[in-house]
Tab-separated table of C-alpha atoms in Angstrom:
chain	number	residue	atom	x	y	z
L	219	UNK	CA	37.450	-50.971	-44.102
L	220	UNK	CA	35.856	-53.335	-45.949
L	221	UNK	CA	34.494	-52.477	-49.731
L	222	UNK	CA	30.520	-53.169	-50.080
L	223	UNK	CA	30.188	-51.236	-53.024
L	224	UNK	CA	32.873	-51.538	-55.388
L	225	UNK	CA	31.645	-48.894	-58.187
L	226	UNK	CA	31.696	-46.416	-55.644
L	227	UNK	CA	35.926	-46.316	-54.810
L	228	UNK	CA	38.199	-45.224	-56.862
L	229	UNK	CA	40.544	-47.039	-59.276
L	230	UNK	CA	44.453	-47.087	-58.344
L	231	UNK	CA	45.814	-44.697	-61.235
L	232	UNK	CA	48.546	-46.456	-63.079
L	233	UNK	CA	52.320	-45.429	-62.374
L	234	UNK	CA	55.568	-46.786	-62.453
L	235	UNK	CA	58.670	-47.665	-60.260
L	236	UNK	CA	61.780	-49.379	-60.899
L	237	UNK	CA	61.093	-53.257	-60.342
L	238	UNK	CA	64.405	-54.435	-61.366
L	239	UNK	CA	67.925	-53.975	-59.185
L	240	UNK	CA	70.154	-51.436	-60.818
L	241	UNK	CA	73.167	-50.155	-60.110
L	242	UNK	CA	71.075	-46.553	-59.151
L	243	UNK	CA	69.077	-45.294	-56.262
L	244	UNK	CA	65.854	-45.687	-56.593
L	245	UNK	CA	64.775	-42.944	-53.524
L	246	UNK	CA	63.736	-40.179	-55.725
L	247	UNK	CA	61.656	-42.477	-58.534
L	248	UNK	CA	59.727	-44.047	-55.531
L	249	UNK	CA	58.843	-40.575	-54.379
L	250	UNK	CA	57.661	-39.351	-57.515
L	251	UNK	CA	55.241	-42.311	-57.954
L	252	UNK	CA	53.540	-42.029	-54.482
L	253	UNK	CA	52.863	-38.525	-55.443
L	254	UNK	CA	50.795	-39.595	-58.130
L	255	UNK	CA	48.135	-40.895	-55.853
L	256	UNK	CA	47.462	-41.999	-52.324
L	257	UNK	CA	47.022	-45.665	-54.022
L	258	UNK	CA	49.272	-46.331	-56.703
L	259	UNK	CA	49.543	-49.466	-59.035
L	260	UNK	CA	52.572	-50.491	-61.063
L	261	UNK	CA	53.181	-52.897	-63.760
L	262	UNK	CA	54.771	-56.002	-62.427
L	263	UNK	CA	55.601	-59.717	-63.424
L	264	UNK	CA	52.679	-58.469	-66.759
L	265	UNK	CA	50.241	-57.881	-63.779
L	266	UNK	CA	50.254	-55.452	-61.371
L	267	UNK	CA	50.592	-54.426	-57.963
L	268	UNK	CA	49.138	-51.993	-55.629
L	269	UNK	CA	51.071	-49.504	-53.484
L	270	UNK	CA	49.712	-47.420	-50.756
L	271	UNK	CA	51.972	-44.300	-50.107
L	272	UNK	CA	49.532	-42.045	-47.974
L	273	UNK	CA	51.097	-41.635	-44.730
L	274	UNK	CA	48.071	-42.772	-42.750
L	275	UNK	CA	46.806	-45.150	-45.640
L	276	UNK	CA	50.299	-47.426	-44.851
L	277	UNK	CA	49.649	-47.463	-41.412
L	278	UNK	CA	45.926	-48.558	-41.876
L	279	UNK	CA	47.296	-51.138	-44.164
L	280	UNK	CA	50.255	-52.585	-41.528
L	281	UNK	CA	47.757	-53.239	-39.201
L	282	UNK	CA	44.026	-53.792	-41.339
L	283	UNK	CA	43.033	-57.405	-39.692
L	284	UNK	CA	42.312	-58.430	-43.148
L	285	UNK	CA	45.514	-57.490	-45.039
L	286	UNK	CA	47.044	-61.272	-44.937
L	287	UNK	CA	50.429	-61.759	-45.518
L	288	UNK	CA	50.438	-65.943	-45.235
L	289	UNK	CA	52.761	-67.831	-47.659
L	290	UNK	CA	48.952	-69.765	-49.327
L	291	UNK	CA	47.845	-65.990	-50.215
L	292	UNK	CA	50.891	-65.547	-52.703
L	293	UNK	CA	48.869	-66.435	-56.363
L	294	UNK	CA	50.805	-67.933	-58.990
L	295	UNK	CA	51.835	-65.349	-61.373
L	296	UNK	CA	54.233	-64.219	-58.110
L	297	UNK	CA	56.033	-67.546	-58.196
L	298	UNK	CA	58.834	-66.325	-60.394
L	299	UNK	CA	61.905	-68.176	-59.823
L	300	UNK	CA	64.831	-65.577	-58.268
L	301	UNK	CA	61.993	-63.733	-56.336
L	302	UNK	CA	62.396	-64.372	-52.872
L	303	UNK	CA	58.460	-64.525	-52.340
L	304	UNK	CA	58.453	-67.826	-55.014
L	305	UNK	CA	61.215	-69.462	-53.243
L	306	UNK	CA	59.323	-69.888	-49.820
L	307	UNK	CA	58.779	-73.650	-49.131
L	308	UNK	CA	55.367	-74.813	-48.625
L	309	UNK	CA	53.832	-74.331	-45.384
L	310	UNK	CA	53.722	-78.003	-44.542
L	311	UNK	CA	57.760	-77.597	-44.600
L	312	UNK	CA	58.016	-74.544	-42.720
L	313	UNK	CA	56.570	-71.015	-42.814
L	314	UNK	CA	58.202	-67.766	-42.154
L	315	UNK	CA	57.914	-65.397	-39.537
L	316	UNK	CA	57.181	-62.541	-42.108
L	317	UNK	CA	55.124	-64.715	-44.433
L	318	UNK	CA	52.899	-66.271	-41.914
L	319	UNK	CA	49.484	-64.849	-40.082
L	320	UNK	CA	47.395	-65.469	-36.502
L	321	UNK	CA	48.259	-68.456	-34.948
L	322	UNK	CA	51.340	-69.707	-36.645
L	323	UNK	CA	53.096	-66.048	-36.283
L	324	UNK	CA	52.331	-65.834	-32.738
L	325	UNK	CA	53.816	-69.207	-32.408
L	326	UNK	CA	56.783	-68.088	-34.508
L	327	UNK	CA	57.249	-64.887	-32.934
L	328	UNK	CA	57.132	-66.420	-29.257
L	329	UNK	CA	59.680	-68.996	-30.070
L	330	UNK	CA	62.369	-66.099	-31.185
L	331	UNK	CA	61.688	-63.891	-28.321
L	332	UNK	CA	63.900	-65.111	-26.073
L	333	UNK	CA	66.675	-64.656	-28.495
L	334	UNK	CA	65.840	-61.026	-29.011
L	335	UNK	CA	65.378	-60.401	-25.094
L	336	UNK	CA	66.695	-57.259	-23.496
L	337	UNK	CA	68.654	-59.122	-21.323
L	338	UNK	CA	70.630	-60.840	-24.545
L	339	UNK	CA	70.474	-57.727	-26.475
L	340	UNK	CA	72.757	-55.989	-24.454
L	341	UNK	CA	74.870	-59.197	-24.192
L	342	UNK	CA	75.027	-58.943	-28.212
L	343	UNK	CA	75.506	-55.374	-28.017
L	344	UNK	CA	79.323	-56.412	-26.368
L	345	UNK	CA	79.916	-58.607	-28.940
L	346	UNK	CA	79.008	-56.028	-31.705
L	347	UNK	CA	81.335	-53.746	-30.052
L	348	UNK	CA	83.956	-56.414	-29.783
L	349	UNK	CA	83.563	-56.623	-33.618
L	350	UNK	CA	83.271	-52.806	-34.307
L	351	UNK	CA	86.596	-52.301	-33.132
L	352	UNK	CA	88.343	-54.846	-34.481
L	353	UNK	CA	87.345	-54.211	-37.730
L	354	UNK	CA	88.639	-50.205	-36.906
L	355	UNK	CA	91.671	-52.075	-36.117
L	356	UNK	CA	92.067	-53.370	-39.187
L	357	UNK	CA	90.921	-49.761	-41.113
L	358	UNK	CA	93.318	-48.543	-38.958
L	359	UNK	CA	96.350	-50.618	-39.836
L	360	UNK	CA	95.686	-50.509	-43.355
L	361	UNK	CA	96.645	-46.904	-43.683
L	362	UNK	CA	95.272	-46.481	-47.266
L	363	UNK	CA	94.604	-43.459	-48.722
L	364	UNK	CA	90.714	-44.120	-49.648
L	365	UNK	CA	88.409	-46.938	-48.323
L	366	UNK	CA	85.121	-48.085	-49.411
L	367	UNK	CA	83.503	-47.900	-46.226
L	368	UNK	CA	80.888	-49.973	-47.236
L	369	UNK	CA	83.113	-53.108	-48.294
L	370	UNK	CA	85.691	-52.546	-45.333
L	371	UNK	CA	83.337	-51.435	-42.965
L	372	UNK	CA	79.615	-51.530	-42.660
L	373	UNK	CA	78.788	-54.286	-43.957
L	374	UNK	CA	81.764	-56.605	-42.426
L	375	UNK	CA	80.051	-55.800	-38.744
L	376	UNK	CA	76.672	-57.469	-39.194
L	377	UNK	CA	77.654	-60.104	-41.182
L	378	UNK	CA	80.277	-61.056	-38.585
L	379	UNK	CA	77.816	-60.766	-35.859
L	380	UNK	CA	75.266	-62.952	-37.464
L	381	UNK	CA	77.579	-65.576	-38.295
L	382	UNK	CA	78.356	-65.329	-34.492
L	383	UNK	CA	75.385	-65.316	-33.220
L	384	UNK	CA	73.919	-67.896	-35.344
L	385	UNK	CA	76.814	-70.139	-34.817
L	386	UNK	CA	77.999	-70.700	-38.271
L	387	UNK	CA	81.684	-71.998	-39.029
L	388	UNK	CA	83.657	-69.055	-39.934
L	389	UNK	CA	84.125	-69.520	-43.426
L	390	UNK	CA	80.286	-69.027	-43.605
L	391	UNK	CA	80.342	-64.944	-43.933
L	392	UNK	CA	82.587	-65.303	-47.046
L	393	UNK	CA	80.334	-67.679	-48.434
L	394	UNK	CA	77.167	-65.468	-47.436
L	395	UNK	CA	78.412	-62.277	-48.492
L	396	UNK	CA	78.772	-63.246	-52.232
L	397	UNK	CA	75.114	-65.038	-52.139
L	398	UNK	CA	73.529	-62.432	-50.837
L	399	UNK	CA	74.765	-59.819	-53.290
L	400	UNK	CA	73.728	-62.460	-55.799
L	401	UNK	CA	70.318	-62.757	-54.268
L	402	UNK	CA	68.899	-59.569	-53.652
L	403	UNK	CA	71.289	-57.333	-56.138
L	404	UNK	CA	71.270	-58.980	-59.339
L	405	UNK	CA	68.790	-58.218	-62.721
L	406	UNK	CA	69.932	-61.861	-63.695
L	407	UNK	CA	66.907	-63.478	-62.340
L	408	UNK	CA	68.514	-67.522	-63.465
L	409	UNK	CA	71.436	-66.128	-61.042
L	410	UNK	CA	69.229	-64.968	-58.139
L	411	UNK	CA	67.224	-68.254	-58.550
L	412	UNK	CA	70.685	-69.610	-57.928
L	413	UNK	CA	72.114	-67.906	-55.226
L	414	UNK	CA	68.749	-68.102	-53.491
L	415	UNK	CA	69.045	-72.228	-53.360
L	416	UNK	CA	72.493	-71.948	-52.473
L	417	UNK	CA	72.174	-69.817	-49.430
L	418	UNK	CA	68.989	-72.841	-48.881
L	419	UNK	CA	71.760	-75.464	-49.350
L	420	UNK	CA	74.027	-73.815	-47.122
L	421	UNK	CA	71.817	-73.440	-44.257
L	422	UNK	CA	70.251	-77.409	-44.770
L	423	UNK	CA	73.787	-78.573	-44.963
L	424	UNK	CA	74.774	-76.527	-41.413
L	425	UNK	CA	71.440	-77.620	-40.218
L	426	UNK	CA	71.823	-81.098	-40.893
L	427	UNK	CA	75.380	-81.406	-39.763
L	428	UNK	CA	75.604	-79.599	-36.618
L	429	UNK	CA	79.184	-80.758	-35.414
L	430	UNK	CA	80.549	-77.663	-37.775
L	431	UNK	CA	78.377	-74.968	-36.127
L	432	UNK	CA	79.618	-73.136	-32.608
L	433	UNK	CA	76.935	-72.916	-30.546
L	434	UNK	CA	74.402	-70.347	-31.138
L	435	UNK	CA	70.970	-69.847	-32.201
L	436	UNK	CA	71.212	-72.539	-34.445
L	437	UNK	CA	72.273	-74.809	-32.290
L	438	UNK	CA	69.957	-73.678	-29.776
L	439	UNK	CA	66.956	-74.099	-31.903
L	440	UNK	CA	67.897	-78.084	-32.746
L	441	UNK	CA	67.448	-78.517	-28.763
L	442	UNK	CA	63.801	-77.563	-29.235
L	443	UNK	CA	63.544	-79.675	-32.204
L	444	UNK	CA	64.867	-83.166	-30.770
L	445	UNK	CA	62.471	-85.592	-29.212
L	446	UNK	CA	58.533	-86.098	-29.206
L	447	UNK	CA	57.727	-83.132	-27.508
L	448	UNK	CA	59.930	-81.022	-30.195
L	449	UNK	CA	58.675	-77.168	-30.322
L	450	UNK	CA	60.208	-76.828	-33.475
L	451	UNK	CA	61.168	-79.085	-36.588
L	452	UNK	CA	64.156	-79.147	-38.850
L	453	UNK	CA	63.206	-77.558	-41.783
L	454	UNK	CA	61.862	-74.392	-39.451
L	455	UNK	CA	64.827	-73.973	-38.125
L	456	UNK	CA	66.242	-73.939	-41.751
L	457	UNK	CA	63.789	-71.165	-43.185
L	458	UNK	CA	64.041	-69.301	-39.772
L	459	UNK	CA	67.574	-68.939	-40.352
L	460	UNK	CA	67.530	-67.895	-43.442
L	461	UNK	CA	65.176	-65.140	-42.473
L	462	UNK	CA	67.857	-63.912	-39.891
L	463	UNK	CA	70.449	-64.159	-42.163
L	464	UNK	CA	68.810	-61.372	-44.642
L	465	UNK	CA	67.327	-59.481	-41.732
L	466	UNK	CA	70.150	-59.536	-39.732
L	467	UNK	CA	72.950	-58.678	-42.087
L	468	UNK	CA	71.812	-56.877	-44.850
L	469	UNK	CA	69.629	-54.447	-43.862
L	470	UNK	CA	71.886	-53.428	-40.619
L	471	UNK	CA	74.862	-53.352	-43.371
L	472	UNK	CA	73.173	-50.696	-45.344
L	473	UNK	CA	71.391	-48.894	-42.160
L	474	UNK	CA	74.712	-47.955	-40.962
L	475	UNK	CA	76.259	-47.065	-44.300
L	476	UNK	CA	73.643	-44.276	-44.802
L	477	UNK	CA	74.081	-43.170	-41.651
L	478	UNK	CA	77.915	-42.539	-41.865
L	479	UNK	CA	77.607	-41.387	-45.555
L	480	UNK	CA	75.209	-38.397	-43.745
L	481	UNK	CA	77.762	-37.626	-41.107
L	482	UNK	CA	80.927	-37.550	-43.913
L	483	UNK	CA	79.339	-35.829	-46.267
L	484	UNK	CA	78.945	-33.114	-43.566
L	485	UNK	CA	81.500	-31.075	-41.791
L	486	UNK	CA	83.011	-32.487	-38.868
L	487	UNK	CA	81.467	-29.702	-36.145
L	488	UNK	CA	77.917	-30.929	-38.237
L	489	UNK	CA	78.406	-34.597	-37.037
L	490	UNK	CA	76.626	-36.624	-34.162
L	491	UNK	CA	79.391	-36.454	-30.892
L	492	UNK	CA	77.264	-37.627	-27.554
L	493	UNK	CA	75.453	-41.168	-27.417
L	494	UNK	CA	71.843	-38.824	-27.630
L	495	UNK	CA	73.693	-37.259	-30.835
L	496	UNK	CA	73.991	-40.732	-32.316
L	497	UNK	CA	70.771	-42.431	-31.333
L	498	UNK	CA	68.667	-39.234	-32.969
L	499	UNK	CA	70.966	-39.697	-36.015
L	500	UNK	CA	70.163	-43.306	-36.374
L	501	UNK	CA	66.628	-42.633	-36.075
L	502	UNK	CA	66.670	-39.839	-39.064
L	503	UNK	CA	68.556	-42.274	-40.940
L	504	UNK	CA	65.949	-45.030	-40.361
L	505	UNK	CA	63.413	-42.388	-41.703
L	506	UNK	CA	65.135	-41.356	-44.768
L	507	UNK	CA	66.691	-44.190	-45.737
L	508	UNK	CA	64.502	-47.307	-45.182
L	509	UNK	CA	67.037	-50.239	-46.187
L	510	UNK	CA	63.683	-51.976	-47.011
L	511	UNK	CA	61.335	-48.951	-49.183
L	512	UNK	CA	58.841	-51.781	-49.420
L	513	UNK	CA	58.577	-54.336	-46.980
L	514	UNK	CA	57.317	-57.530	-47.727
L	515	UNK	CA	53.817	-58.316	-49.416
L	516	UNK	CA	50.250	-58.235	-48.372
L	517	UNK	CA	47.103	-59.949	-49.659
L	518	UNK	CA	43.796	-58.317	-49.196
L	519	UNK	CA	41.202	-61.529	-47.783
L	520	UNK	CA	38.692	-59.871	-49.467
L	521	UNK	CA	37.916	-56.509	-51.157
L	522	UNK	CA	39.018	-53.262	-48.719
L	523	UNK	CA	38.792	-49.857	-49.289
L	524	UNK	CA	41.072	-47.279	-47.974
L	525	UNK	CA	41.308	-43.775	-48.387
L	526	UNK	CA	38.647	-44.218	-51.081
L	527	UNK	CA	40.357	-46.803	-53.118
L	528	UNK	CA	39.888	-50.280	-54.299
L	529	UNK	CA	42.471	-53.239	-53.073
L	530	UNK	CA	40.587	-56.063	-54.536
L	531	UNK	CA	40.268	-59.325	-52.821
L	532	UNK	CA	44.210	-61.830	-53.472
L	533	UNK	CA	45.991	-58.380	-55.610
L	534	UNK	CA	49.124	-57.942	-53.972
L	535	UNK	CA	50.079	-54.949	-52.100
L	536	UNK	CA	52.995	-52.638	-51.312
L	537	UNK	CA	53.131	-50.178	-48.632
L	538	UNK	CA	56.066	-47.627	-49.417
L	539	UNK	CA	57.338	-46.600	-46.408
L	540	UNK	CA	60.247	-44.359	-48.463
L	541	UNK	CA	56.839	-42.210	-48.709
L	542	UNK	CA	55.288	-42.728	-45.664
L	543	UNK	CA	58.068	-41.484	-43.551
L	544	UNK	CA	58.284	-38.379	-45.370
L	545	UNK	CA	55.917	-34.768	-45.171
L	546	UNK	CA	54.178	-34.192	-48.335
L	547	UNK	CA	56.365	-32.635	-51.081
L	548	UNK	CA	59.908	-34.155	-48.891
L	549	UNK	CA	62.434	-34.545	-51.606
L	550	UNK	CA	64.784	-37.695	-51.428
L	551	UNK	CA	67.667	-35.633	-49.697
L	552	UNK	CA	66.296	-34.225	-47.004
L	553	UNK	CA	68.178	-35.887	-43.978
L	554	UNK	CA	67.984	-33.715	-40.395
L	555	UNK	CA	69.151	-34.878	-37.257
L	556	UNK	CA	67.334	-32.376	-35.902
L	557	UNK	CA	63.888	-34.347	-36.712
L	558	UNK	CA	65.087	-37.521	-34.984
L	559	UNK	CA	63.658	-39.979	-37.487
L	560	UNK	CA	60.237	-38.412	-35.606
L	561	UNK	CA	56.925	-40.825	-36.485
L	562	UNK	CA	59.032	-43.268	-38.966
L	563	UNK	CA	57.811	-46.599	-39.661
L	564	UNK	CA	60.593	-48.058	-40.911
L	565	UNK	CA	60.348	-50.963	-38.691
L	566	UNK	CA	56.461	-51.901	-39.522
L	567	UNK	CA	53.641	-51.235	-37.052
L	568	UNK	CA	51.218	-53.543	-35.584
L	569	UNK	CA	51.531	-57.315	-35.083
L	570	UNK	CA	54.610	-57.924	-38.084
L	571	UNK	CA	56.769	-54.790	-35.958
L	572	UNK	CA	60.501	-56.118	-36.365
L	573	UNK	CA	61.346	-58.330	-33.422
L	574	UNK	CA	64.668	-57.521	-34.217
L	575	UNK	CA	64.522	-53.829	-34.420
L	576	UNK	CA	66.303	-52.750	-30.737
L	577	UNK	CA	69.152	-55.254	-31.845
L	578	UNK	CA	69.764	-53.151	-35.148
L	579	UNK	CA	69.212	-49.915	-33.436
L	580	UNK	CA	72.361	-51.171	-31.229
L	581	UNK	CA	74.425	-52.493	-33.753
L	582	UNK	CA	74.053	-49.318	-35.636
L	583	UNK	CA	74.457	-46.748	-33.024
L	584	UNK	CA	77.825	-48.872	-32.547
L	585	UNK	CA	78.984	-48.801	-35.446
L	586	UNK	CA	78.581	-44.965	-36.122
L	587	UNK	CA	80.110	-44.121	-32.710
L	588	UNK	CA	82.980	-46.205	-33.126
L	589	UNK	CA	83.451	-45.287	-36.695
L	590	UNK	CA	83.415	-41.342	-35.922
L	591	UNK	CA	85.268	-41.658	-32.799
L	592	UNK	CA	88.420	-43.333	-34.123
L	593	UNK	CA	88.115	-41.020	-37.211
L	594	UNK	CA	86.887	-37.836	-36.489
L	595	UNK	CA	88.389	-36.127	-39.746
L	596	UNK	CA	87.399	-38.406	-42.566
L	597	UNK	CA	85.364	-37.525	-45.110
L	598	UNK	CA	83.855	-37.979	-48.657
L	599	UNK	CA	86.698	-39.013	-51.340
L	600	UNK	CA	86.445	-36.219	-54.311
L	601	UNK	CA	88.044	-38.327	-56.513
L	602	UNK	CA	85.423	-41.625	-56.694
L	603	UNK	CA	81.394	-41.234	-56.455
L	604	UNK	CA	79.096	-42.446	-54.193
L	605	UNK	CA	77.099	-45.609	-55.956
L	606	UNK	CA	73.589	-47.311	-54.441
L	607	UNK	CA	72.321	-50.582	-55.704
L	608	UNK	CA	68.569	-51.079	-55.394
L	609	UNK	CA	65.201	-51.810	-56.470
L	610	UNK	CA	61.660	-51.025	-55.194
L	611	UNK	CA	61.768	-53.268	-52.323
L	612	UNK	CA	65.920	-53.068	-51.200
L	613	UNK	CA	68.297	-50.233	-51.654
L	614	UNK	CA	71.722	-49.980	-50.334
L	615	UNK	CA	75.211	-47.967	-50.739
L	616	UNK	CA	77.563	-50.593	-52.841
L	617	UNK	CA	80.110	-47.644	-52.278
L	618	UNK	CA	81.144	-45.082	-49.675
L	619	UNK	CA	84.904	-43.865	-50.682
L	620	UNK	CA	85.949	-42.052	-47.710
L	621	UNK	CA	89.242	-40.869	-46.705
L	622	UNK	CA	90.392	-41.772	-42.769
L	623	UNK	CA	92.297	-38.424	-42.230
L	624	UNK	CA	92.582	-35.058	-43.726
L	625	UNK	CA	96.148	-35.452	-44.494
């Protein structure tokens, strides 16, 4: 709804939330700030943001047709370097799917489709499996007594896949994997300004010499950039890539970590068995644990009011979906299969849903299976902890020490 009288609505009360990537989970801080209000705001960058928490404020808010999220709407004080919303190019370059509006994101989003079709999505699904076991293969020759799950496991899948998929050389995932940790996981904001234009320099250097890359999606989209009648142009197929890179891995990476840290933490007759079993479990996971708490940004167009409160016209805009998918008064560990991830919206809602999301349902549900089925007596190591690594917007396991057998 649009605001016409501004000294009517409410003002945001002030909270706060952890801003800054720590070697902590930020779940149960991020809970207790959205209980503060439906509307929140939070010091940030010596301004401050807005958060909507309310279950049915968010999803007013993911689809409101003047809640903008175009790369021109981001205002200055946001252009911090190490921020990945300061380090998008300028539309005349290229935009991003999830930083672009109307038009241009239809376009986008029609152009990736086909990659994301059904009929590929199962044919990616037997290459994820392909990868799943080899990589249980290699858990399985190692015989050690503990494993970080997360390090030998979770995360290897995706990132393999992407580089496969994408068509990158293969000593691109070693090269990724240390950027990206760099990137998203670091307080050292000269570092993630760093990392961020070397995972930029990467990509433009793969882009721009194409005889390395196998062919993939990559390669695919240079096809539709060659010639008069190109669909695409070079430096979209850059930024594009580097979207899929940190959808693609990433978040599947620490998807499937949470969901095999709920099944080892519990005992073994507690644990998903059929393929129903696994998709429900993937679907509570998704609900309590969002890899992404707080998706990317909005920009009201002009003043709106929801649920009472103020979002002035250009402030920028959270939704927390950690909240959102939870009843009122849910505390951070409250993971039951039994709920089936019911009503989350850990994928978005409305025109910006993730294109990719049946691909990382699959990848997960893979991953778990395979995982559980080879090893169907591990469990939590008593001897080293569980640690997260996160922030407001990205949260993640950095380790899962599990034990393979109960000997």
């Amino acid at each position: 709804m649009t605001a016409s009288t501004n000294n009517a609505l409410t003002e945001a009360p002030q909270t706060t939330m952890p801003v800054d990537p720590g070697p902590f989970d930020c779940m149960p801080e991020l809970l207790a700030a959205a209980r503060v209000a439906p509307v929140v705001r939070i010091p940030y960058l010596d301004q401050h943001a807005f958060v909507v928490c309310d279950r049915e404020l968010v999803k007013a808010a993911l689809t409101h047709p003047l809640m903008g999220k175009d790369i021109t709407l981001v205002p200055d004080w946001m252009r911090k370097p190490g921020l990945m919303v300061g380090s998008q190019p300028p539309p005349e370059y290229a935009r991003a799917m999830i930083m672009s509006d109307g038009a241009d994101h239809a376009r986008i989003r029609r152009i990736h489709a086909p990659v994301l079709s059904p009929r590929n999505t199962e044919r990616w699904g037997e290459r994820v499996a392909v990868k799943v076991e080899g990589f249980l293969d290699e858990l399985e020759r190692a015989g050690t007594a503990e494993v970080n799950v997360v390090t030998d496991f979770t995360h290897k899948i995706p990132l393999a896949f992407i580089s496969e998929m994408l068509g990158l050389p293969e000593e691109a995932e070693r090269r990724l994997r240390g950027i990206t940790d760099v990137m998203l996981y670091s307080a050292d904001y000269p570092a993630r300004k760093e990392a961020i234009g070397a995972l930029f320099g990467a990509v433009e250097d793969w882009v721009r010499d194409p005889s390395v890359l196998r062919d993939g999606v990559i390669t695919g989209l240079l096809a539709s950039s060659d010639g008069p009648d190109a669909a695409v142009t070079e430096g979209e197929v850059i930024v594009w890539t580097l979207g899929m890179i940190i959808t693609g891995y990433e978040t599947t990476g620490s998807l499937i970590s949470a969901a095999l840290y709920e099944a080892l933490r519990r005992p073994t007759a507690e644990r998903p068995r059929t393929e129903a079993d696994i998709k429900a479990w993937i679907e509570e996971t998704l609900r309590v644990h969002p890899p992404f708490p707080h998706p990317t940004w909005r920009f009201p167009l002009e003043d709106i009011e929801l649920g009472g409160y103020l979002l002035p016209k250009g402030s920028a805009v959270q939704v927390s979906i950690a909240a959102a998918n939870r009843e009122p008064g849910e505390e951070a560990d409250s993971f039951d299969a039994a709920r089936q991830g019911l009503g989350h919206l850990s994928f978005g809602l409305g025109a910006h849903y993730c294109i990719g999301a049946s691909l990382v349902r699959l990848e997960a549900q893979l991953a778990v299976s395979g995982f559980l089925g080879r090893f169907p007596n591990a469990r939590l190591s008593t001897d080293t902890a569980v640690e997260w690594e996160s922030e407001w917007m990205i949260r993640r396991m950095s380790v899962l020490p599990a034990l393979l057998t109960n000997s």
